[in-house]
Short mmCIF file of C-alpha atoms in Angstrom, two decimals:
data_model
loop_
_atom_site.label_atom_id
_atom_site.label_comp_id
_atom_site.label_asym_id
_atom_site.label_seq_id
_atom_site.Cartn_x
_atom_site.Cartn_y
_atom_site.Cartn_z
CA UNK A 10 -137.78 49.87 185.51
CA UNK A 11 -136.12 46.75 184.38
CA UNK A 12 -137.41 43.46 185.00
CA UNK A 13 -135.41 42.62 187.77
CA UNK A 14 -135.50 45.02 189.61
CA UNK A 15 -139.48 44.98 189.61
CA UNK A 16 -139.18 41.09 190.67
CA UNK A 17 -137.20 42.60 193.45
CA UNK A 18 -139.93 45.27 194.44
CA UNK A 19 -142.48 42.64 193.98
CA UNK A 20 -140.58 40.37 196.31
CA UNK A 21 -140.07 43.20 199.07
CA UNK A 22 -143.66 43.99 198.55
CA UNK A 23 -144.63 40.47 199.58
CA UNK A 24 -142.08 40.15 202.48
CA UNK A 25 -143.29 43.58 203.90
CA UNK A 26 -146.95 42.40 203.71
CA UNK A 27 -146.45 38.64 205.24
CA UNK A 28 -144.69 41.07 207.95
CA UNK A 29 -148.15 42.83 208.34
CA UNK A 30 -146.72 46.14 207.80
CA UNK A 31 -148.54 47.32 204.99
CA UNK A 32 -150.28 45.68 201.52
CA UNK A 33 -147.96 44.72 198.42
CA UNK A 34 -151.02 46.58 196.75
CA UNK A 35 -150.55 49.71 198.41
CA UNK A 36 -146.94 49.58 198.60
CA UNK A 37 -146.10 50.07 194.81
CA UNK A 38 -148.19 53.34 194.88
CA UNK A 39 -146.32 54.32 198.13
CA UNK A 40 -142.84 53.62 196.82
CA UNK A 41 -143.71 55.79 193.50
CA UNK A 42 -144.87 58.59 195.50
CA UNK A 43 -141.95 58.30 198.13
CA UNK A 44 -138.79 57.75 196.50
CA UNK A 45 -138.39 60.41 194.14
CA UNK A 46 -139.50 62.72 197.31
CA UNK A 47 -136.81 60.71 199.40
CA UNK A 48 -134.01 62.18 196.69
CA UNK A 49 -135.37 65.45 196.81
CA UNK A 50 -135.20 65.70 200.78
CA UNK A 51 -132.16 64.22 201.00
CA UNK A 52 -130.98 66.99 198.07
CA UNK A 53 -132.68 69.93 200.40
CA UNK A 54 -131.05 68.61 203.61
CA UNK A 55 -127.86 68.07 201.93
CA UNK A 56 -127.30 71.81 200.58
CA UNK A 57 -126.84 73.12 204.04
CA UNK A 58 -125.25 69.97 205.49
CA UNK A 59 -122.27 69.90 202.64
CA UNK A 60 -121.63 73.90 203.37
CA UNK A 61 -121.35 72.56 207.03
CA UNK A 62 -118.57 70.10 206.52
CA UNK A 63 -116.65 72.41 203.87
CA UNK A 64 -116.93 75.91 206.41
CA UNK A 65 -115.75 73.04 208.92
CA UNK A 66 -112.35 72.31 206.17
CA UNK A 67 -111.84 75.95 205.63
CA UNK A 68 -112.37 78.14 208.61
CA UNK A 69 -112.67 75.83 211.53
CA UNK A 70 -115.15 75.14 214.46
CA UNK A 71 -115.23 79.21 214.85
CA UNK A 72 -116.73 79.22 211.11
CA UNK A 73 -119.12 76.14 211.73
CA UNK A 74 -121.01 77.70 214.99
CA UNK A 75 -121.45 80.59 213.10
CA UNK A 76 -122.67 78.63 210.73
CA UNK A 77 -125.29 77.07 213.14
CA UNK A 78 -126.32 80.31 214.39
CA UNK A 79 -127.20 81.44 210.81
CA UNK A 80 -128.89 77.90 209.88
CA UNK A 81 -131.37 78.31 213.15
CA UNK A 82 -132.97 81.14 211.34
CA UNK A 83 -132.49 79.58 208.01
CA UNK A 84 -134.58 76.63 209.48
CA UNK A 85 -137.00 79.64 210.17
CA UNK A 86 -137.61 79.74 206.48
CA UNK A 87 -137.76 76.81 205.29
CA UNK A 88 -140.60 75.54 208.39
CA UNK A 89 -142.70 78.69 207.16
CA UNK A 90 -142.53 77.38 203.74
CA UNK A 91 -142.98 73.60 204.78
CA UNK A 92 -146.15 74.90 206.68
CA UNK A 93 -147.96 77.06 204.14
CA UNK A 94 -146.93 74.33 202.09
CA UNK A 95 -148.68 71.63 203.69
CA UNK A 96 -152.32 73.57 203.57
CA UNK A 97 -151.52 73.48 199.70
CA UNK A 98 -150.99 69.79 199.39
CA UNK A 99 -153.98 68.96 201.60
CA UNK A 100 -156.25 71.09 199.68
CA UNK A 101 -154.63 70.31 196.32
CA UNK A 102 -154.68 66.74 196.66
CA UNK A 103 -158.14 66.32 197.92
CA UNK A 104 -159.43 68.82 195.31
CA UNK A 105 -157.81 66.99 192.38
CA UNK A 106 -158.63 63.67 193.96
CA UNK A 107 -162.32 64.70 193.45
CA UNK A 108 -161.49 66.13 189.76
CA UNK A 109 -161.89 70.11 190.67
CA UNK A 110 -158.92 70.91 188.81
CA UNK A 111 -159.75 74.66 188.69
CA UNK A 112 -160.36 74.99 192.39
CA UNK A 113 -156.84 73.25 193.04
CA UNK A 114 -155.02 75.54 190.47
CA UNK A 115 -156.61 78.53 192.75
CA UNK A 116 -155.20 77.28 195.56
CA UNK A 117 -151.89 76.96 194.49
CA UNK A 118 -152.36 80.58 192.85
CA UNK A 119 -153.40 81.79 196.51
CA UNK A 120 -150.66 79.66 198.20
CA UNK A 121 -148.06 81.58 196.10
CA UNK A 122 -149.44 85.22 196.48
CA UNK A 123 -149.03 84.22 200.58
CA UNK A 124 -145.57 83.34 200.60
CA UNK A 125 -144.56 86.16 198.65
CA UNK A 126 -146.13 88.16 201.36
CA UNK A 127 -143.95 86.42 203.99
CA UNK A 128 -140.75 85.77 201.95
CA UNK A 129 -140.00 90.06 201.80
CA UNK A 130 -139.94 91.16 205.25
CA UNK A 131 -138.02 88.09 206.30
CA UNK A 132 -135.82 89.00 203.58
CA UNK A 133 -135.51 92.27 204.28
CA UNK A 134 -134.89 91.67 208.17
CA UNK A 135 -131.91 88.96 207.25
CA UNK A 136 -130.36 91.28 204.81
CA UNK A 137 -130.61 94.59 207.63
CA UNK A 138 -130.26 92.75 210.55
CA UNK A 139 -128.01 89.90 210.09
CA UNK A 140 -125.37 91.32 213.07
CA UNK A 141 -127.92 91.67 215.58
CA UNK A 142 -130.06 88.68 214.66
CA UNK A 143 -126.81 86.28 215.28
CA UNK A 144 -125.98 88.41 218.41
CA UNK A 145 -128.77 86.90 220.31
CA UNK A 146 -126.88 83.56 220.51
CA UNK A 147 -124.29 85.50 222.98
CA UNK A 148 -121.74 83.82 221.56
CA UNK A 149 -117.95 84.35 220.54
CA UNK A 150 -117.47 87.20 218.37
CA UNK A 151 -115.85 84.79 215.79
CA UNK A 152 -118.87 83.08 215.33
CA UNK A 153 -121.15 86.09 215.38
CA UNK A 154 -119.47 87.50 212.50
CA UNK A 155 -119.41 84.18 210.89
CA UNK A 156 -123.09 83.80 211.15
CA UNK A 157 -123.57 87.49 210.36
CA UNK A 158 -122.26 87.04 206.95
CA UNK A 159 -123.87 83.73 206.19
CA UNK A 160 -127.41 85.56 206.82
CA UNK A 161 -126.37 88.66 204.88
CA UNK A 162 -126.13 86.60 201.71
CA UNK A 163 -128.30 84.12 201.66
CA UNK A 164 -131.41 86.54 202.52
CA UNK A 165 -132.24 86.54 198.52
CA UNK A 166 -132.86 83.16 198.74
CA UNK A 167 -135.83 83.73 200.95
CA UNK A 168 -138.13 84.26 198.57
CA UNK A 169 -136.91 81.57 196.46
CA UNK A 170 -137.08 78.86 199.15
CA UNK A 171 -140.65 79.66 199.77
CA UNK A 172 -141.67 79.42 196.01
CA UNK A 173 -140.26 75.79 195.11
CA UNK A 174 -141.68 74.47 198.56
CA UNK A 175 -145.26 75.52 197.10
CA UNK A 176 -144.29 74.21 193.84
CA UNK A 177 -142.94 71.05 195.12
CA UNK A 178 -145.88 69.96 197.50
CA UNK A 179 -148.42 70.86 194.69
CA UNK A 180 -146.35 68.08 192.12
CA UNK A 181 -146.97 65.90 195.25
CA UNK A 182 -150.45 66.49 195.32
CA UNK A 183 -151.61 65.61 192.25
CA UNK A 184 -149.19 62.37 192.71
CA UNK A 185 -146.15 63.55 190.64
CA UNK A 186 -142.86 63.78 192.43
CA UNK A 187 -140.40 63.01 189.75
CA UNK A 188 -140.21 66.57 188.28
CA UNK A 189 -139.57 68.33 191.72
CA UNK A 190 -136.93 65.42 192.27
CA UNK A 191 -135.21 66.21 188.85
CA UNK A 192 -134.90 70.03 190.22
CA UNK A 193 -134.17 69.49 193.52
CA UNK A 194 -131.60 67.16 192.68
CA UNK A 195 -129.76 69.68 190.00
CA UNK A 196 -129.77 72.13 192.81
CA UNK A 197 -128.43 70.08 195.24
CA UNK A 198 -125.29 69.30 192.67
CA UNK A 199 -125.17 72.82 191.86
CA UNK A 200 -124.67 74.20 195.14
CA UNK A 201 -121.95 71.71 196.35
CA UNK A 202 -120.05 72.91 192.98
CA UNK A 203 -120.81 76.51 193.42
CA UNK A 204 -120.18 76.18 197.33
CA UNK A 205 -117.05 74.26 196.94
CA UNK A 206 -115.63 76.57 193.85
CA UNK A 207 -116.39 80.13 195.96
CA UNK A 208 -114.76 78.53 199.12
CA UNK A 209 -111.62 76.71 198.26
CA UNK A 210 -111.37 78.70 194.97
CA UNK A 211 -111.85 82.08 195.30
CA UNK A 212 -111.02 81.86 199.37
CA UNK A 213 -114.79 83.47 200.32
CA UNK A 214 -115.65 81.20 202.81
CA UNK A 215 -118.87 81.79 204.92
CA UNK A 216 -120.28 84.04 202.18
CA UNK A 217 -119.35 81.56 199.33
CA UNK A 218 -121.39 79.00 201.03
CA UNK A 219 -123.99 81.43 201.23
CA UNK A 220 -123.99 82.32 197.90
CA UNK A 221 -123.96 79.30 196.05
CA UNK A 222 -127.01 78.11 198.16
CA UNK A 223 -129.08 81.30 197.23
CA UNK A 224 -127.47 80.47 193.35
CA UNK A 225 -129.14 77.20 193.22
CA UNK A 226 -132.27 77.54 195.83
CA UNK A 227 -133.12 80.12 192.69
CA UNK A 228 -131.72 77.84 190.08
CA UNK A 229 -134.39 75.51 191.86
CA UNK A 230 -136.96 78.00 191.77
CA UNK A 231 -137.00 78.90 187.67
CA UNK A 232 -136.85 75.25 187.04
CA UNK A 233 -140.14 74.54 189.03
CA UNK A 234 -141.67 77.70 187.86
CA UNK A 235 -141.63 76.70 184.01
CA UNK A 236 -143.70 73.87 184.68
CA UNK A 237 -145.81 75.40 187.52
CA UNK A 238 -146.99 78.20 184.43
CA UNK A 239 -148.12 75.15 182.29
CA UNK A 240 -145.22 75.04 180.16
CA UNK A 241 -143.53 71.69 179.09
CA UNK A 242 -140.67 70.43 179.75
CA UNK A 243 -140.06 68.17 176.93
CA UNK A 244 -136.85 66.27 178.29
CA UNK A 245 -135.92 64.20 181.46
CA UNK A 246 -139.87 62.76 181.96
CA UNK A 247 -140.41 65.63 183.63
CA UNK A 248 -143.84 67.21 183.30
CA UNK A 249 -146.05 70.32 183.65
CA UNK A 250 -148.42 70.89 186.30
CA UNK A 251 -151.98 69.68 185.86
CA UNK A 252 -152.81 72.33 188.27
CA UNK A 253 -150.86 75.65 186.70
CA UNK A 254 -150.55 78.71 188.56
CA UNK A 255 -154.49 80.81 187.12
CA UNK A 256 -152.86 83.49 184.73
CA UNK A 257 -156.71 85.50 184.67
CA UNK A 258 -158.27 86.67 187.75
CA UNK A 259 -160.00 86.81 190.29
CA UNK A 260 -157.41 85.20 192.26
CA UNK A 261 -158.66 85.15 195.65
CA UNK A 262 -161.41 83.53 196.54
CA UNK A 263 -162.81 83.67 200.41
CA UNK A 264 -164.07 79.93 200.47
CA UNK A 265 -160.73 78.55 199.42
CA UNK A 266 -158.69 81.10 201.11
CA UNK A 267 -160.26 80.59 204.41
CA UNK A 268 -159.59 76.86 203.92
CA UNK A 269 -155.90 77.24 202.85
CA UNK A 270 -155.28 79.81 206.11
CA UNK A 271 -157.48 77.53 208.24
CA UNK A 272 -155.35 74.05 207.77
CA UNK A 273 -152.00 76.12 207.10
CA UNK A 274 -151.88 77.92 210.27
CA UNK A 275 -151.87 75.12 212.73
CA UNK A 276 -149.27 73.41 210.10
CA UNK A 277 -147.39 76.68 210.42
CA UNK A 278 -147.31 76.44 214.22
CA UNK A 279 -145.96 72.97 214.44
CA UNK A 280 -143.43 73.33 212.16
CA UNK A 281 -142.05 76.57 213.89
CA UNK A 282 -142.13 75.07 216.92
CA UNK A 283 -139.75 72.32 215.34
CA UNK A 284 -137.68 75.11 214.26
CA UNK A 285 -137.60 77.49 216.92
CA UNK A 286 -136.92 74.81 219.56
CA UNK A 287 -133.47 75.15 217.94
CA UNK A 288 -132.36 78.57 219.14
CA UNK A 289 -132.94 77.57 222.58
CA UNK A 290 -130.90 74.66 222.24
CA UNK A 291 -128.11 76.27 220.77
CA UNK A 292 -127.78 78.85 223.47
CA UNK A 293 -127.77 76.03 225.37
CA UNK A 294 -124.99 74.37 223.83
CA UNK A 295 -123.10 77.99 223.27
CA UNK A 296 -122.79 77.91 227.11
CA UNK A 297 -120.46 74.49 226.94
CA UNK A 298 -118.29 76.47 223.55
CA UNK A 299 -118.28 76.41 219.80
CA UNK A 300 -117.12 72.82 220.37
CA UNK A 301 -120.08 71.80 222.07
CA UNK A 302 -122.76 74.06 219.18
CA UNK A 303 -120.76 72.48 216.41
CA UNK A 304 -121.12 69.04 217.24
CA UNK A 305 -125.03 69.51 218.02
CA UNK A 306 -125.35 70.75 214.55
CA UNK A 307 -123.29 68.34 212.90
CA UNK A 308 -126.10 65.40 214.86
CA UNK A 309 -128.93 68.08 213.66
CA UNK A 310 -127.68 67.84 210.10
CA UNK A 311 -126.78 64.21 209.53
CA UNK A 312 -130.19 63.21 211.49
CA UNK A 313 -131.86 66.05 208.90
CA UNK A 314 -130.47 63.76 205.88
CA UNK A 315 -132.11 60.36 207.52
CA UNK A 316 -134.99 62.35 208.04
CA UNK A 317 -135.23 62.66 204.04
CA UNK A 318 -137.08 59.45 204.04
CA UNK A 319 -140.14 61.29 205.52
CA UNK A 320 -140.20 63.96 202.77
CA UNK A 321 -141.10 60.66 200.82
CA UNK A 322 -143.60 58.81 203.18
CA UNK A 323 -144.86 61.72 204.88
CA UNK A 324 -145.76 63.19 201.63
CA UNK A 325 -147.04 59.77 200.12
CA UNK A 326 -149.28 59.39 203.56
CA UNK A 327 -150.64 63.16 202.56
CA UNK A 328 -151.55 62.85 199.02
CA UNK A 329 -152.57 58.97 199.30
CA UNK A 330 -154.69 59.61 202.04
CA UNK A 331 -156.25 63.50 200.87
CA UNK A 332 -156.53 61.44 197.34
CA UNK A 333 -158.89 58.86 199.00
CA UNK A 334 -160.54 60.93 201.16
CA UNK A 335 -161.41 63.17 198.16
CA UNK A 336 -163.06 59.99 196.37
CA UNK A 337 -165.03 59.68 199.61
CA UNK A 338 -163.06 56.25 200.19
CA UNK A 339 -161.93 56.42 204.12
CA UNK A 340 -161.50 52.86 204.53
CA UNK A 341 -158.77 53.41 201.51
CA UNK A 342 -157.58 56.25 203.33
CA UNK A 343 -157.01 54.77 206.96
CA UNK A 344 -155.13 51.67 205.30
CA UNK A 345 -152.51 54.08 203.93
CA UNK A 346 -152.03 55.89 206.84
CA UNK A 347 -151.53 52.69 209.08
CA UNK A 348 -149.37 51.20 206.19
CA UNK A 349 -146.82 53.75 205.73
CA UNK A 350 -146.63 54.46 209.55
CA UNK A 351 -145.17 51.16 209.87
CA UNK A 352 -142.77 51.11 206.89
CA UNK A 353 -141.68 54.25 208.07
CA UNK A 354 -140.93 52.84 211.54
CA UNK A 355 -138.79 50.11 210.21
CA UNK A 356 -137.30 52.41 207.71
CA UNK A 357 -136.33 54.70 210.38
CA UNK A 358 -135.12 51.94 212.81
CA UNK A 359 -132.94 50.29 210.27
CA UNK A 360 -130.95 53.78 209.00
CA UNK A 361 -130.36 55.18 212.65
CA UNK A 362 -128.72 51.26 213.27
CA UNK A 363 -126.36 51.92 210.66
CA UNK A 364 -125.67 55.66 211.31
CA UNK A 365 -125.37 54.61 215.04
CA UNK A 366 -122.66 51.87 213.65
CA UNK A 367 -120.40 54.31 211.55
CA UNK A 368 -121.04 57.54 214.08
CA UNK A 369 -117.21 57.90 214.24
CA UNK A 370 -116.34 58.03 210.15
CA UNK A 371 -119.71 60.11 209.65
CA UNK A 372 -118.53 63.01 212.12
CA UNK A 373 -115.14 62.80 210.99
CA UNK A 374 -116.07 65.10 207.78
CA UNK A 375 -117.55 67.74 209.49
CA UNK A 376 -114.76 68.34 212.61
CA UNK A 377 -111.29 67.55 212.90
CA UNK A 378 -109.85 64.78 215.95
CA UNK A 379 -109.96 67.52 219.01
CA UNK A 380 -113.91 67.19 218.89
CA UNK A 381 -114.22 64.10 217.03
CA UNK A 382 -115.50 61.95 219.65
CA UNK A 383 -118.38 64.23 220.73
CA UNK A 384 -119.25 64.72 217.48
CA UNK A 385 -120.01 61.13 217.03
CA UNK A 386 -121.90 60.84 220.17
CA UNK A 387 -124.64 63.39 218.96
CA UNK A 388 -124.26 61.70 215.74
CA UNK A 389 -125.66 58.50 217.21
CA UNK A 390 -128.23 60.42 219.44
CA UNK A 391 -128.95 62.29 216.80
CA UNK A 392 -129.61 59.43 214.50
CA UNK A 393 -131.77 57.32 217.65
CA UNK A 394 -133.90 60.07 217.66
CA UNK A 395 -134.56 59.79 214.11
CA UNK A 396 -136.89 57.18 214.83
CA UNK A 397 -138.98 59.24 216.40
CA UNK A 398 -139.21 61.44 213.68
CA UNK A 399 -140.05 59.08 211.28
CA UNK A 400 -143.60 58.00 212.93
CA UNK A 401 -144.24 61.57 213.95
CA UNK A 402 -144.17 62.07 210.11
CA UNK A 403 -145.61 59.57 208.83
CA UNK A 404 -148.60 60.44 211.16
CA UNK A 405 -148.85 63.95 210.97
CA UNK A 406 -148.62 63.27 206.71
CA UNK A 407 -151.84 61.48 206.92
CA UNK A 408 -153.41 64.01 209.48
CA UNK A 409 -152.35 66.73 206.76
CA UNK A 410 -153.93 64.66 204.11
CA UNK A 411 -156.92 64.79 205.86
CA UNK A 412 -156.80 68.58 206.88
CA UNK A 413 -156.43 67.88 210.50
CA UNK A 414 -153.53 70.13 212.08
CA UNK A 415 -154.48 71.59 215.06
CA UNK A 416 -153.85 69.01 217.28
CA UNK A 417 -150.42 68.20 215.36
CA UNK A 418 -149.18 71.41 216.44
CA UNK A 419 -150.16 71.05 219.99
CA UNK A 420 -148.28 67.41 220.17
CA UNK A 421 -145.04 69.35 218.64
CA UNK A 422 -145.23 71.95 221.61
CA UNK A 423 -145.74 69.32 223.69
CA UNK A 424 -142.90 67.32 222.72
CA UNK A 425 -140.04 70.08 222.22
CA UNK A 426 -141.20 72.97 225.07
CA UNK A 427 -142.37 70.84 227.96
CA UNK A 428 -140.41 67.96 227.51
CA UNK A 429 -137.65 68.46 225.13
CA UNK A 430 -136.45 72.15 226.35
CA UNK A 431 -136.42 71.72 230.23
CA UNK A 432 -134.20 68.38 229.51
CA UNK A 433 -131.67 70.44 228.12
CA UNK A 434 -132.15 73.07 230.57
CA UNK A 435 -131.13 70.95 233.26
CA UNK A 436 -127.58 70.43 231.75
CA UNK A 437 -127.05 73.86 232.54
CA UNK A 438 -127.88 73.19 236.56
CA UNK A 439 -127.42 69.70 237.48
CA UNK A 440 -124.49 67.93 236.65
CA UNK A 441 -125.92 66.27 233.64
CA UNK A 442 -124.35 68.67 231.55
CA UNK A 443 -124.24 68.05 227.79
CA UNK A 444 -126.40 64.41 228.70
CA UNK A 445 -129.13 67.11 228.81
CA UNK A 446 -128.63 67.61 225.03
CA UNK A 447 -128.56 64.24 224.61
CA UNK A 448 -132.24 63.96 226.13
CA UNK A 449 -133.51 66.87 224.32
CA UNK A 450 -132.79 65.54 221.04
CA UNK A 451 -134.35 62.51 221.93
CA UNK A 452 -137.32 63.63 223.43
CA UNK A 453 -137.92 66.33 220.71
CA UNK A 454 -139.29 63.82 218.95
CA UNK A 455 -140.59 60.45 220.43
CA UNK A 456 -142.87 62.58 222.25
CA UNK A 457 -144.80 64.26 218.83
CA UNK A 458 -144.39 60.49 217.27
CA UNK A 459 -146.21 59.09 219.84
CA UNK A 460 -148.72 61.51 219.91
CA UNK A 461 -149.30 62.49 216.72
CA UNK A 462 -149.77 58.37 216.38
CA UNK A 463 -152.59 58.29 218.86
CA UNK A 464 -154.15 60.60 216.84
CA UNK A 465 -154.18 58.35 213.54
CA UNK A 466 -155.17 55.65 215.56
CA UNK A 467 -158.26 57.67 217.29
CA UNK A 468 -160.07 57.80 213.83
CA UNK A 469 -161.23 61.71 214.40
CA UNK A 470 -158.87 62.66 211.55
CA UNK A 471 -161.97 61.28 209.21
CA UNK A 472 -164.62 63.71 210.75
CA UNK A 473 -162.33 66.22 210.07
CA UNK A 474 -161.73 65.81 206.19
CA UNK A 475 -165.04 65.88 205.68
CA UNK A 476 -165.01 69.82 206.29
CA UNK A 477 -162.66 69.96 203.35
CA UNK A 478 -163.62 67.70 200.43
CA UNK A 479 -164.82 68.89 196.83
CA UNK A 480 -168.42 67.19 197.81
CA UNK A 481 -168.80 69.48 201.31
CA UNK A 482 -169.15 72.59 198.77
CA UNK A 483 -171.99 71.50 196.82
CA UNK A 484 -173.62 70.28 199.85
#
């Protein structure tokens, strides 16, 4: 980092804390932790949202519902992986905070050996069942067999998705989050080249997309796994694991195991609830027309990219927070949390201002002018509701870092199946119509922010770490 530009973090630092949003102290560590993890969401979230806008180009709004369709179960995936994935950052973070190495590197090893146990049968179902699976929606046969063949070849990539989330959130866990960044970022360039070349260049639409994002989710994969063995990297900064997969046995151990199912399951739970919501809400949509689904993905996906900022600051909150509360240091702990809450906040407010500003351009590269104008109205929902999102994860990170998920996951079934769900629901009987969307969106996630908040705020999330740190084993 050049000089200037650490006068200018410096300077931000100090206007941020005169703001009383959070400590120039803390901020530098936050801001390490968060914006190489900001890239590599933004990468992730950009893989599916660039084969979006080029189906969109090639085969039209039949090609881009179909697309949506196949993306709901997609989502399916990746919220399995994020959730298994955040019992391995909580548990690695706090157990290299205290300096037990070993007992982190068994966690990871224990992490993996789960999500290949998940990863096959979902794999297996996608690549048997992809016409049946996509036939729920109800929809237009267009779109079914659009969807169809999007699921068909991207089930490899199952397996592969699961992998580099565990090997990502471990890198964030023991506070490194350039290396993932490097790969993530490689496969995000990679599959807009491979996408691009297999659509416009050898004419395979749906199933080019899907190809060239299983080509680089397992480019992603083998790039992570080098380093996640111990080996080095030697080029780019990038660096092995401290906490390598355990090559010798035994591999299991109950203590650890129990721990890892124990905080992963409720994490599990809320993030399928997140993702599941969506299948609902795309019937919903399917009942106004492809139109209608396409332009409720195209909000999902452009609010997915501003949402990158929380796989920075959510993650920082987790490992800054399980890092303290590993050193026994809670006062340390709650003055993360409450500082990157707020940064997120403002974050969130200022991005979903300037998506709400340039709604019209943005939506423009995923449709053409027929549906243009809706588009751009879920565009700017979509992008309102971000805010939402952005204290929801900025909370639930620090929860995670702490091992508390339970009551996470009830606050995202709150939010998306009593409030969320019957909102959009009433489109279909009142004459709110597609406003019902509009509601859904928003309420999918101010009500988990707000909860999930209340829980920071409540303290309990202390008592609960304490169930989980190196010291509670020896006691």
């Amino acid at each position: 980092m050049t000089g200037r530009e650490t006068a200018a973090l410096e300077y931000v630092a100090s206007a941020l804390e005169r703001c009383g949003i959070i400590d120039a102290e803390r901020f530098r560590p936050t801001v390490d932790l968060a914006w190489p993890r900001i890239v590599t969401g933004f990468a992730i979230m950009s893989k599916q949202t660039a084969d979006l806008a080029m189906v969109g180009v090639a085969v039209g709004t039949a090609g881009t519902a179909g697309l949506a369709y196949a993306l709901a179960f997609w989502e399916i995936v990746t919220m399995l992986g994020l959730g298994l994935a955040g019992g391995t950052v909580s548990l690695v973070s706090q157990n290299y905070g205290g300096e037990e190495t070993g007992r982190a590197s068994l966690v990871v090893t224990q992490s993996v050996l789960l999500a290949v146990g998940i990863a096959l049968p979902l794999a297996a179902a996608f690549l048997l069942f992809a016409d049946p699976l996509i036939g729920l929606f109800d929809a237009e046969p267009e779109s079914i067999a659009h969807g169809a063949t999007y699921l068909t070849f991207v089930a490899p990539a199952v397996l592969f998705e699961l992998l580099n989330l565990i090997a990502s959130r471990t890198y964030t866990g023991v506070g490194d989050t350039f290396t993932e960044m490097v790969a993530r970022a490689g496969g995000a360039v990679l599959n807009i080249v491979l996408s691009g070349l297999l659509i416009f260049g050898f004419g395979m639409d749906v199933a080019g997309a899907a190809i060239g994002t299983t080509l680089s989710t397992g480019f992603v994969t083998v790039v992570l796994a080098w380093g996640m063995v111990g080996r080095s990297y030697g080029v780019l900064g990038m660096e092995s694991s401290p906490v390598p997969l355990a090559r010798s046995g035994p591999w299991l151990e109950p203590t650890l195991l129990r721990q890892l199912v124990e905080i992963s399951a409720p994490e599990i739970g809320r993030r399928l609830a997140q993702g599941i919501v969506v299948f609902p809400l795309l019937w919903v949509a399917g009942s106004f027309g492809p139109v209608v689904v396409t332009a409720l993905e195209v909000g999902r996906r452009v609010r997915a990219l501003i949402n990158s900022v929380n796989w920075g600051l959510s993650l920082a909150a987790s490992s800054l927070v399980g890092q303290r509360l590993g050193a026994n240091d809670e006062d340390a702990a709650g003055a993360y949390g409450t500082g990157i809450i707020r940064l997120s906040a403002v974050c969130y407010t200022g991005l979903a201002a300037l998506v709400v500003v340039f709604a019209e351009p943005i939506a423009s590269l995923f449709v053409g002018p027929d549906g243009r104008a809706l588009a751009a109205a879920f565009v700017a929902v979509g992008a309102v509701s971000s805010i939402g999102f952005g204290i929801d994860g900025a909370a639930s990170g620090a929860l995670l870092g702490a091992g508390d998920t339970r009551w996470p996951f009830v606050a995202s079934l709150v939010g998306r199946y009593a409030f969320a769900l019957p909102a959009a629901a009433l489109g279909l009987v009142t004459a709110l119509d597609i406003t019902g969307l509009y509601l859904a969106l928003l309420l999918e996630t101010a009500v988990p922010g707000g909860i999930n908040y209340w829980l920071f705020r409540s303290g309990r999330w202390k008592v609960v770490s304490r169930r989980y740190r190196p010291a509670s084993e020896a006691s």
